[in-house]
Tab-separated table of C-alpha atoms in Angstrom:
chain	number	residue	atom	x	y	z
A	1	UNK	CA	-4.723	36.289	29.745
A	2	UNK	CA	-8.458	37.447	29.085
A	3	UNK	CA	-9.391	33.988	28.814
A	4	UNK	CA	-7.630	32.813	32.172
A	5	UNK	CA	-9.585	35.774	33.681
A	6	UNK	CA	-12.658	34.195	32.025
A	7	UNK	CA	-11.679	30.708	33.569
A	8	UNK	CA	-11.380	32.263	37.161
A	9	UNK	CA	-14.359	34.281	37.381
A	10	UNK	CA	-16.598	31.232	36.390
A	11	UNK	CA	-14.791	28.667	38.406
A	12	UNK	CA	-15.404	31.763	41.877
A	13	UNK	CA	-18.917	32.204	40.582
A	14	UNK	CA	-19.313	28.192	40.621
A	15	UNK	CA	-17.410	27.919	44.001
A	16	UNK	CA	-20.150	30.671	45.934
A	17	UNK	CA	-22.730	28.282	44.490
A	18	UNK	CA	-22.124	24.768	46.150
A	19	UNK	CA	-23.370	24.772	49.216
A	20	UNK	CA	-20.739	22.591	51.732
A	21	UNK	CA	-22.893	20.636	53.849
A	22	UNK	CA	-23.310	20.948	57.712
A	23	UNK	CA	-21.664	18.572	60.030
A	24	UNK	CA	-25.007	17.419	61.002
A	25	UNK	CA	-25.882	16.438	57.529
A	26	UNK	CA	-22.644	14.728	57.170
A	27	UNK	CA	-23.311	13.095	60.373
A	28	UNK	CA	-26.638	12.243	59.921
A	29	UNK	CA	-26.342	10.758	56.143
A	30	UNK	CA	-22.859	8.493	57.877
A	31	UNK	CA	-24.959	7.391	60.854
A	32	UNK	CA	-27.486	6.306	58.316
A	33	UNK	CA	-25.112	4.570	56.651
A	34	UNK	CA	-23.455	2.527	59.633
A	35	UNK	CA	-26.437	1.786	61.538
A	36	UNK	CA	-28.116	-1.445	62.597
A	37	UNK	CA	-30.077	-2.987	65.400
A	38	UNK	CA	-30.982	-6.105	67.067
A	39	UNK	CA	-33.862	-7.803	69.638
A	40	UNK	CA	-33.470	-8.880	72.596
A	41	UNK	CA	-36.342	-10.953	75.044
A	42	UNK	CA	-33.962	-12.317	77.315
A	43	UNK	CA	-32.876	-15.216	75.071
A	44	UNK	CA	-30.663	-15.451	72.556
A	45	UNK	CA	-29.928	-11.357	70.879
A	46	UNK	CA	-30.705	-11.755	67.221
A	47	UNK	CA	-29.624	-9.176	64.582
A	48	UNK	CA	-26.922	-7.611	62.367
A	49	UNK	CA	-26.510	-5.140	65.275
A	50	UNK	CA	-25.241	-8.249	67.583
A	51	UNK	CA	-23.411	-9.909	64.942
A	52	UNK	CA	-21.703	-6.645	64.582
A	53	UNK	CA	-21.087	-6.731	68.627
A	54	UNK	CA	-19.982	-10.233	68.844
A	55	UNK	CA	-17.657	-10.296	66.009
A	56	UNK	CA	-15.325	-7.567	67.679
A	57	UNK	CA	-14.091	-10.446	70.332
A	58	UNK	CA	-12.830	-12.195	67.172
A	59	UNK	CA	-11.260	-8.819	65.920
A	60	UNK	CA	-9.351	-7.343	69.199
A	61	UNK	CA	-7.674	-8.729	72.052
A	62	UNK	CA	-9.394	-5.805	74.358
A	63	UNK	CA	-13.282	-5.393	74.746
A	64	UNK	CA	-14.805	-3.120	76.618
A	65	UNK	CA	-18.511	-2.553	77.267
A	66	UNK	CA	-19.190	0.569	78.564
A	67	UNK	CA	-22.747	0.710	80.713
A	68	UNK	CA	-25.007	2.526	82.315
A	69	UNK	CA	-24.890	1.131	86.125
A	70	UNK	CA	-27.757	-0.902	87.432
A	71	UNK	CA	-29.120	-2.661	84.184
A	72	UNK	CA	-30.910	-5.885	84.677
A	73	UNK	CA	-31.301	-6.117	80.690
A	74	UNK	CA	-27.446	-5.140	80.121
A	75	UNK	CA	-26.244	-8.404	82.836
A	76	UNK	CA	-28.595	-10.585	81.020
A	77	UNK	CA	-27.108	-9.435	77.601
A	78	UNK	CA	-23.591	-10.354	78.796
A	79	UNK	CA	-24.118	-13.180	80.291
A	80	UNK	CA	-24.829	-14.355	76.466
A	81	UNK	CA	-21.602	-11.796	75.663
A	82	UNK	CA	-19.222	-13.937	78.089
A	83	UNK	CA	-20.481	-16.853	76.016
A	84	UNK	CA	-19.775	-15.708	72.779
A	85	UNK	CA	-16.126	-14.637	74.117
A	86	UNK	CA	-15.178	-17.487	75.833
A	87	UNK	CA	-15.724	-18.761	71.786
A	88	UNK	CA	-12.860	-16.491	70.431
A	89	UNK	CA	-10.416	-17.406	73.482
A	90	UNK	CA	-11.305	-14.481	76.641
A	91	UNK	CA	-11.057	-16.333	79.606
A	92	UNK	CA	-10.439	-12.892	81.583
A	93	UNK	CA	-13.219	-10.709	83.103
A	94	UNK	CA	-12.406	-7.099	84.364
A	95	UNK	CA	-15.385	-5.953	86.700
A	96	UNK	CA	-15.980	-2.482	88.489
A	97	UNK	CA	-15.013	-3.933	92.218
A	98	UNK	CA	-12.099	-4.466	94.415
A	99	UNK	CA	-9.840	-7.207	93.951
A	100	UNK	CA	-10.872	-8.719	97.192
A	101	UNK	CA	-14.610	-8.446	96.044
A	102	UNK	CA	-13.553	-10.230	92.540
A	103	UNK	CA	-12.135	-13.019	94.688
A	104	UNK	CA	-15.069	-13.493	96.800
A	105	UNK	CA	-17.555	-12.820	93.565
A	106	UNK	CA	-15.446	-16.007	92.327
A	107	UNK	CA	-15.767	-18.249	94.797
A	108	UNK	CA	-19.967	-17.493	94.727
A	109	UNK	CA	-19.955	-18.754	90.768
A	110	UNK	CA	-18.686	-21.584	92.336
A	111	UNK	CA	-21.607	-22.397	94.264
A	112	UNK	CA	-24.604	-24.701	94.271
A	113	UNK	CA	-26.588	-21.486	93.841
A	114	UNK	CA	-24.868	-18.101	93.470
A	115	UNK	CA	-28.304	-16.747	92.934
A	116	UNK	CA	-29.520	-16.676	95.772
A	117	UNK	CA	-26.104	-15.964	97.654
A	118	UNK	CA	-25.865	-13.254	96.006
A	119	UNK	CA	-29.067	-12.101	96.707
A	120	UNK	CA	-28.785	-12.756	100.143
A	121	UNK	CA	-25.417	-10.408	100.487
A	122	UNK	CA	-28.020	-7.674	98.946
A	123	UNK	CA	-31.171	-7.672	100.852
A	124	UNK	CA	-30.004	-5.497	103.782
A	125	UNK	CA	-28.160	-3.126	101.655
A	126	UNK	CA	-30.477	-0.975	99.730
A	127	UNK	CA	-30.598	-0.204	95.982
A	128	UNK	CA	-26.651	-1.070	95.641
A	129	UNK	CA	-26.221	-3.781	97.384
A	130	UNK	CA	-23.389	-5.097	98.977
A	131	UNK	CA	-21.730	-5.335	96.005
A	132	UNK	CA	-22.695	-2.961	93.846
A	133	UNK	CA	-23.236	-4.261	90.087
A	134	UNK	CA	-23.716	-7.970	91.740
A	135	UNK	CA	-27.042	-7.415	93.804
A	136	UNK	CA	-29.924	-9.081	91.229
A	137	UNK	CA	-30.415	-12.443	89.649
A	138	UNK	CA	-29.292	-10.956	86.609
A	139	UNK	CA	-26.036	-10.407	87.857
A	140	UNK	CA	-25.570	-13.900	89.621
A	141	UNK	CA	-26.589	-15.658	86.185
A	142	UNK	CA	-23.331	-13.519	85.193
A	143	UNK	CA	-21.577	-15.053	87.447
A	144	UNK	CA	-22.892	-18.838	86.368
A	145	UNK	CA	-21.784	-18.155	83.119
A	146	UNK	CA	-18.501	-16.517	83.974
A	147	UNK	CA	-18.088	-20.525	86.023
A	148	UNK	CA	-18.946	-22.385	83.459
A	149	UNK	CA	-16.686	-21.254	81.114
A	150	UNK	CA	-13.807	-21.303	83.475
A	151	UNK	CA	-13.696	-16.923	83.219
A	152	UNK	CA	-10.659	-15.512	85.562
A	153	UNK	CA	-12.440	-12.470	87.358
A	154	UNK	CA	-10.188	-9.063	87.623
A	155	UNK	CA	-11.480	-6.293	90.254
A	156	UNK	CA	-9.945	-3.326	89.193
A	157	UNK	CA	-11.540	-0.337	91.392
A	158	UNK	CA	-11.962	0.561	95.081
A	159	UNK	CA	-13.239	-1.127	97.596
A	160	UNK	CA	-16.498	0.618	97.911
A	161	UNK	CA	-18.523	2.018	101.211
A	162	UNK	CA	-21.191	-0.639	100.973
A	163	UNK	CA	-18.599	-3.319	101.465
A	164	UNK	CA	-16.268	-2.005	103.870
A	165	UNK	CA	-18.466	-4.042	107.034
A	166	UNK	CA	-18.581	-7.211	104.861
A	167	UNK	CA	-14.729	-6.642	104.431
A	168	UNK	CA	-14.417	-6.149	108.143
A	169	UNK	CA	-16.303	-8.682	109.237
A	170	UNK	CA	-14.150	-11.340	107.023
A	171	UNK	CA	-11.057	-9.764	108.546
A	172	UNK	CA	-12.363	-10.407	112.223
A	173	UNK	CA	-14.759	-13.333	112.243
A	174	UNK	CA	-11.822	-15.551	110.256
A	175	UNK	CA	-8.882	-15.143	112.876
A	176	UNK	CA	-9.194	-17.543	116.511
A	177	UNK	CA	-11.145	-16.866	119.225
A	178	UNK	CA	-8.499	-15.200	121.079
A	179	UNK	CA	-7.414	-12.764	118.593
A	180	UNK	CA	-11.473	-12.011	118.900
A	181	UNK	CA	-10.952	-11.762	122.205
A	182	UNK	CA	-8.335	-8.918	121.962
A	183	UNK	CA	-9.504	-7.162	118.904
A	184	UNK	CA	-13.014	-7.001	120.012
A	185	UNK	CA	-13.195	-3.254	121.131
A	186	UNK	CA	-11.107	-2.346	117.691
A	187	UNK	CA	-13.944	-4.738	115.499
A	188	UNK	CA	-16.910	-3.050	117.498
A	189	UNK	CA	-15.450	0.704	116.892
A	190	UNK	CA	-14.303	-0.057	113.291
A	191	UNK	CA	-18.611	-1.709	112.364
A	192	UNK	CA	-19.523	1.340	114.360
A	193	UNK	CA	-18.797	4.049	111.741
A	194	UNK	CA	-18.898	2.046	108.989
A	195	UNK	CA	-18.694	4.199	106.393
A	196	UNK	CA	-15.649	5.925	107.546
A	197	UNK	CA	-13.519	3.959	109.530
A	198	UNK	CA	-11.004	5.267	111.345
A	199	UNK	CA	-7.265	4.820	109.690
A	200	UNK	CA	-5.697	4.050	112.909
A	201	UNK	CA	-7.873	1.262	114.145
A	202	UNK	CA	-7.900	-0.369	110.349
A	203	UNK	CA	-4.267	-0.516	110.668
A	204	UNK	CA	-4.760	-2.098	114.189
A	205	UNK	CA	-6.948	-4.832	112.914
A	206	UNK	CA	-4.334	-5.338	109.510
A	207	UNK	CA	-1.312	-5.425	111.863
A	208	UNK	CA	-2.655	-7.984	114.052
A	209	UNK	CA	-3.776	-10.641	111.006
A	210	UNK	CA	-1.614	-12.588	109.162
A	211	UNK	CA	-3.441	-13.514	105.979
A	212	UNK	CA	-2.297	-11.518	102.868
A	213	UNK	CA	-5.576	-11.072	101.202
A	214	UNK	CA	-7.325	-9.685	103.910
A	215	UNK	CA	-4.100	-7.066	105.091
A	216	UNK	CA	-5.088	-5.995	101.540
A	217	UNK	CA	-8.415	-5.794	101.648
A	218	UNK	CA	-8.108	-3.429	104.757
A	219	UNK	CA	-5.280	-1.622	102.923
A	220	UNK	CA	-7.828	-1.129	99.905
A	221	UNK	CA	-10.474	0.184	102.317
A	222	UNK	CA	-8.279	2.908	103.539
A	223	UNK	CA	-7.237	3.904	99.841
A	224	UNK	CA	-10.710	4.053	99.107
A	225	UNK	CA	-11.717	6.204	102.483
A	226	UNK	CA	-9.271	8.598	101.131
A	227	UNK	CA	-11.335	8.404	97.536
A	228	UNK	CA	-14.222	8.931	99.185
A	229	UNK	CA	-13.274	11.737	101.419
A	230	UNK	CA	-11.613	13.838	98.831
A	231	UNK	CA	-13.515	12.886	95.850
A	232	UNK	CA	-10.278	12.068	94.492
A	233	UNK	CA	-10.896	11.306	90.561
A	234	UNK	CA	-6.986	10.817	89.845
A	235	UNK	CA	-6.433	8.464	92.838
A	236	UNK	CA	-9.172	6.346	91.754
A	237	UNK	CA	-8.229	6.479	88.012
A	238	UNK	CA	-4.590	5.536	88.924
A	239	UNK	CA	-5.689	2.768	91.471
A	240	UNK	CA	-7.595	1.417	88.411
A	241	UNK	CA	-4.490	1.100	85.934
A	242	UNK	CA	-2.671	-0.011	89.218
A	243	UNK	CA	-4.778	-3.063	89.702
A	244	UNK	CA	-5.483	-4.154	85.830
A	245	UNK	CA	-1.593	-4.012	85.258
A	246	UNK	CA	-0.960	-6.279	88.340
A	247	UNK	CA	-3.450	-8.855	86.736
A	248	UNK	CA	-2.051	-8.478	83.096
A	249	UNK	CA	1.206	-8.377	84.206
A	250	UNK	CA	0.874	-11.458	86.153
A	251	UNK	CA	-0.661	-13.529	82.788
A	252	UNK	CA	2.201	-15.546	80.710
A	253	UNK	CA	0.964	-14.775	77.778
A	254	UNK	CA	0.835	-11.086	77.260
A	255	UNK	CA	-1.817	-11.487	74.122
A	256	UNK	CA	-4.314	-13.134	76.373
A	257	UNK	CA	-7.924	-11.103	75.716
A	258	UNK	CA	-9.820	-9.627	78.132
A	259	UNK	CA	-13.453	-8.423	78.492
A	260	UNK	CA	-14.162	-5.330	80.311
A	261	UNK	CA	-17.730	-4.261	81.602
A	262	UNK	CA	-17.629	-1.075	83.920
A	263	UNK	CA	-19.400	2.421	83.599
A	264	UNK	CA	-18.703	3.663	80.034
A	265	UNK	CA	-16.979	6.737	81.178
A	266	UNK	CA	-13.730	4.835	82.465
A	267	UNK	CA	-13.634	3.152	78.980
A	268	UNK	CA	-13.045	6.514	76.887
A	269	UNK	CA	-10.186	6.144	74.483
A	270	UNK	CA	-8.694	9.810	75.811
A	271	UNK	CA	-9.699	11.422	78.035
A	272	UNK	CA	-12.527	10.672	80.655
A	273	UNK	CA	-15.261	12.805	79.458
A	274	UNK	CA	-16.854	13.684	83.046
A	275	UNK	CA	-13.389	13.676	84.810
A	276	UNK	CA	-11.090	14.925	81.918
A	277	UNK	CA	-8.102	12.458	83.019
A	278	UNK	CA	-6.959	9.730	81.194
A	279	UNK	CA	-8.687	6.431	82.948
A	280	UNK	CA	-8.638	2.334	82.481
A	281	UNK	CA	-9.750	2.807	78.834
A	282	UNK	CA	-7.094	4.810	77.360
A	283	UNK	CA	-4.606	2.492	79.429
A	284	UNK	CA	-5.884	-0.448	77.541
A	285	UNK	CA	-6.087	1.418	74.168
A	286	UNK	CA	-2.325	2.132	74.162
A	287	UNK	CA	-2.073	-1.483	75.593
A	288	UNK	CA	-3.184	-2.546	72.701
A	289	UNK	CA	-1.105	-0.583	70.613
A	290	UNK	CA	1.840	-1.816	72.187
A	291	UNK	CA	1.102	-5.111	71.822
A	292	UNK	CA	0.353	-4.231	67.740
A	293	UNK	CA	-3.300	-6.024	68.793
A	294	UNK	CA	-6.550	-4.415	68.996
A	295	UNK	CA	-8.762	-2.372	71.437
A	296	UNK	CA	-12.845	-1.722	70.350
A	297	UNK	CA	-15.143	-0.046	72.813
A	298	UNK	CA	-18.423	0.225	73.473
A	299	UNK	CA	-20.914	2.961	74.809
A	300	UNK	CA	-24.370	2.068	75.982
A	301	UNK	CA	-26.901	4.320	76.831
A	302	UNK	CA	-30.549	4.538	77.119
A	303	UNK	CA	-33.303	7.082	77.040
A	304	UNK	CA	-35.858	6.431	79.732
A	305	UNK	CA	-35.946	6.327	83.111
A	306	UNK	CA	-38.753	6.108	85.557
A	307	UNK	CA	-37.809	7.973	89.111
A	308	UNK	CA	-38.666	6.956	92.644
A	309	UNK	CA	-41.664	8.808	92.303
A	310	UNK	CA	-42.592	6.800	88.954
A	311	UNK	CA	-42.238	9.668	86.696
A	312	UNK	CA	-41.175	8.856	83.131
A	313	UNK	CA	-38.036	10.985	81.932
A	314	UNK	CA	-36.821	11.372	78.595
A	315	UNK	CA	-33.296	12.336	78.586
A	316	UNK	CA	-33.981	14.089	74.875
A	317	UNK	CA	-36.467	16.077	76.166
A	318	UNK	CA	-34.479	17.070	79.776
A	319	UNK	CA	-32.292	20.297	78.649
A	320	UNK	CA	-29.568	18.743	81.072
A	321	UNK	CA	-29.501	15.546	79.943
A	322	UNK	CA	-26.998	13.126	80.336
A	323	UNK	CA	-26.206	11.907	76.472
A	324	UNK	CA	-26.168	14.023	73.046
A	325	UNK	CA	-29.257	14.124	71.839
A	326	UNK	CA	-27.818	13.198	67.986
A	327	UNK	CA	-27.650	9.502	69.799
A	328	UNK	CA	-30.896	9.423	71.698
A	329	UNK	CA	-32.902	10.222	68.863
A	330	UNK	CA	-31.732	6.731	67.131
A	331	UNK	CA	-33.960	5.278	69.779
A	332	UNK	CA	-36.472	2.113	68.855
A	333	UNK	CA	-38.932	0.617	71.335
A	334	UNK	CA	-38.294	-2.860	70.312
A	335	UNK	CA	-34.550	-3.011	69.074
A	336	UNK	CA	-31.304	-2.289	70.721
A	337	UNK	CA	-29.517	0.211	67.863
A	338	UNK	CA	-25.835	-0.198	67.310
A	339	UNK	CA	-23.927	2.772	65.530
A	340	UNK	CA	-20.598	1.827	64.471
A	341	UNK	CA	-18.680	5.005	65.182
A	342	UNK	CA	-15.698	4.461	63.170
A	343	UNK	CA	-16.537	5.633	60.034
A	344	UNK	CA	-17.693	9.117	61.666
A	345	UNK	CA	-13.903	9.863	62.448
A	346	UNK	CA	-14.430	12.110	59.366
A	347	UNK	CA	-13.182	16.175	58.910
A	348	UNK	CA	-16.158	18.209	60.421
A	349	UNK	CA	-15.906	21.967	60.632
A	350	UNK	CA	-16.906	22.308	64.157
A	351	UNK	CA	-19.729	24.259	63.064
A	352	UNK	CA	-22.111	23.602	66.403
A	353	UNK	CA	-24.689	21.703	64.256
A	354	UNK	CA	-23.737	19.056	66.269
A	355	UNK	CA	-23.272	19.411	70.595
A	356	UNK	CA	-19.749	19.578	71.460
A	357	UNK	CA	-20.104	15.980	73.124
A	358	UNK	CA	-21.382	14.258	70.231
A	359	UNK	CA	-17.962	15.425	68.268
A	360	UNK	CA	-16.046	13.660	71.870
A	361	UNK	CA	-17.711	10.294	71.857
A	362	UNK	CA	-17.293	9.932	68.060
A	363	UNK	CA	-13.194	10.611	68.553
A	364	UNK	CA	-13.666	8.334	72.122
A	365	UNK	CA	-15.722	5.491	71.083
A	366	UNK	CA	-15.948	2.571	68.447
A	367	UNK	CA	-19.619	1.798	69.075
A	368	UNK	CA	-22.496	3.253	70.186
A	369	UNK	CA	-25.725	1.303	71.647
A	370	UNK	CA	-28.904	2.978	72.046
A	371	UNK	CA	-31.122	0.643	74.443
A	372	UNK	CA	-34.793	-0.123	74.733
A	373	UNK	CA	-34.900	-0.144	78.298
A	374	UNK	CA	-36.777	2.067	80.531
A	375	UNK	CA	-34.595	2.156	83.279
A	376	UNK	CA	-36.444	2.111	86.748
């Protein structure tokens, strides 16, 4: 008994001496461990970090890169990321636009130049565009690529404000000149207010068409007046799921892969960390599950930004900054750094060493990619 006494006290005395490490340490010393990067001048990427990238479209029948909006750098990346798909069998696109804007963004690869159509669309529309995420030359040469390896293009969101008079106009200017004739007081009032056109003279103008794809388009811009008006999160989440299922649903072969590119916070596997509802990504990821395939996502972020005023910003140093500063702090001038965020998924005591979002992305996320890019 005295010497199981003995036993105990050393074995307490011992246990008060190791020191369990933080989760930051943890973190830190697995992040070390799963880290690598890769270069990018507008050709080719080269790197273990894009090796890493590319091989998920040979490991899961979902991919989804998650962005930050408005990246010339990120199109020109996946332009050579449609490529390297195309390779392991996606022939499916999902974009952040309407369906009617996905059909029309179609059509444009199919040009003699969708460069400068696309441009063109832009140049009277501000920063966003006309269709926002396909205003630059970056984003044509997307759509090039997307043509010449024969992509099918989903639009899964609203129909957003900047398109609604390019919708309208389709609507009107294709019909004969004496529907023109009749509807001409209902076009003028609908270009009038634009932005938020009235429901009642949209349903004037869809009544008196007969093509299908525009009575949807019109339909789309009233859901999406209703979006904007209430800043309705859940409408827009569940239009989202709406319109990918219709695609998917549509394709005979239920395995068929898709590529995703939209803002990373629709991509979460869970929960939507700005909105807190369960969006397009966690959709997919029990998709996949379902269909005993694979779902891998990917956040990208970056850490500088230059505002209108051309001040530099770093988000690490901004107190209300938009990503955890555990990621920005990977940050290399020169290399784009890719965190595989799988092994992470350890047991962490939730000891705030780390910021409660850094513990969300690592349960929401498969990869992380810190960019080079000074975002202007």
């Amino acid at each position: 008994m005295l010497l199981f006494f003995a036993i105990l006290g050393i074995n307490l005395c011992f246990g008060q001496t190791v020191k369990v490490k933080s989760d930051s340490t943890k973190f830190n010393k697995i992040v070390f461990e799963n880290t690598s990067s890769f270069q990018f001048d507008g050709t080719k990427p080269i790197g273990k970090g894009w090796d890493i990238l590319e091989k998920q479209f040979s490991d899961n029948q979902f991919v989804a890169w998650g962005e930050y909006h408005n990246s010339k750098q990120l199109s020109q990346l996946s332009s050579y990321v449609l490529e390297a798909a195309s390779k392991n069998g996606f022939k499916n696109w999902c974009v952040e636009t309407s369906p009617f804007v996905a059909k029309e963004l179609k059509q444009i690869s199919r040009t003699k130049n969708p460069v400068d159509s696309i441009i063109k669309l832009s140049k009277d529309k501000g920063k966003y565009g006309t269709f926002p995420f396909f205003r630059t030359k970056e984003d044509a040469e997307m759509l090039v690529v997307a043509n010449k390896y024969n992509y099918n293009i989903w639009g899964i969101d609203q129909e957003y404000q900047m398109a609604f008079t390019y919708v309208i106009n389709k609507a009107f200017h294709l019909q004969s000149p004496n529907f023109k004739a009749r509807y001409q007081a209902v076009y003028d009032s609908l270009i009038a207010k634009w932005w938020m056109p009235k429901v009642k003279l949209l349903d004037s103008l869809k009544k008196g068409i007969t093509q299908p794809e525009l009575k949807a388009a019109l339909e789309d811009i009233k859901i999406s007046r209703t979006i904007y008006y209430e800043d309705n999160n859940l409408m827009r989440a569940t239009l989202m799921k709406k319109n990918f299922y219709q695609y998917y649903d549509h394709t005979k072969d239920k395995n068929k892969k898709v590529f995703f590119k939209l803002g990373a916070n629709h991509l979460a596997k869970g929960q939507n960390l700005s909105t807190h509802l369960y969006d397009l990504g966690n959709a997919v990821f029990e998709l996949s599950q379902h269909n005993q395939t694979n779902f891998a996502n990917v956040f990208f972020l970056n850490r500088y930004y230059i505002t209108e005023k051309g001040e530099l910003i770093d988000d690490l140093e901004d107190p209300d900054g938009e990503y955890p500063k555990e990621f920005l702090k990977l940050y290399q001038k020169d290399q784009w750094v890719v965190v595989d965020m799988r092994p992470l998924r350890v047991r962490y005591k939730n000891d705030k060493t780390l910021s409660e979002a850094t513990y969300q992305i690592m349960d929401k996320y498969d990869f992380i990619v810190v960019s080079p890019e000074v975002m202007k």
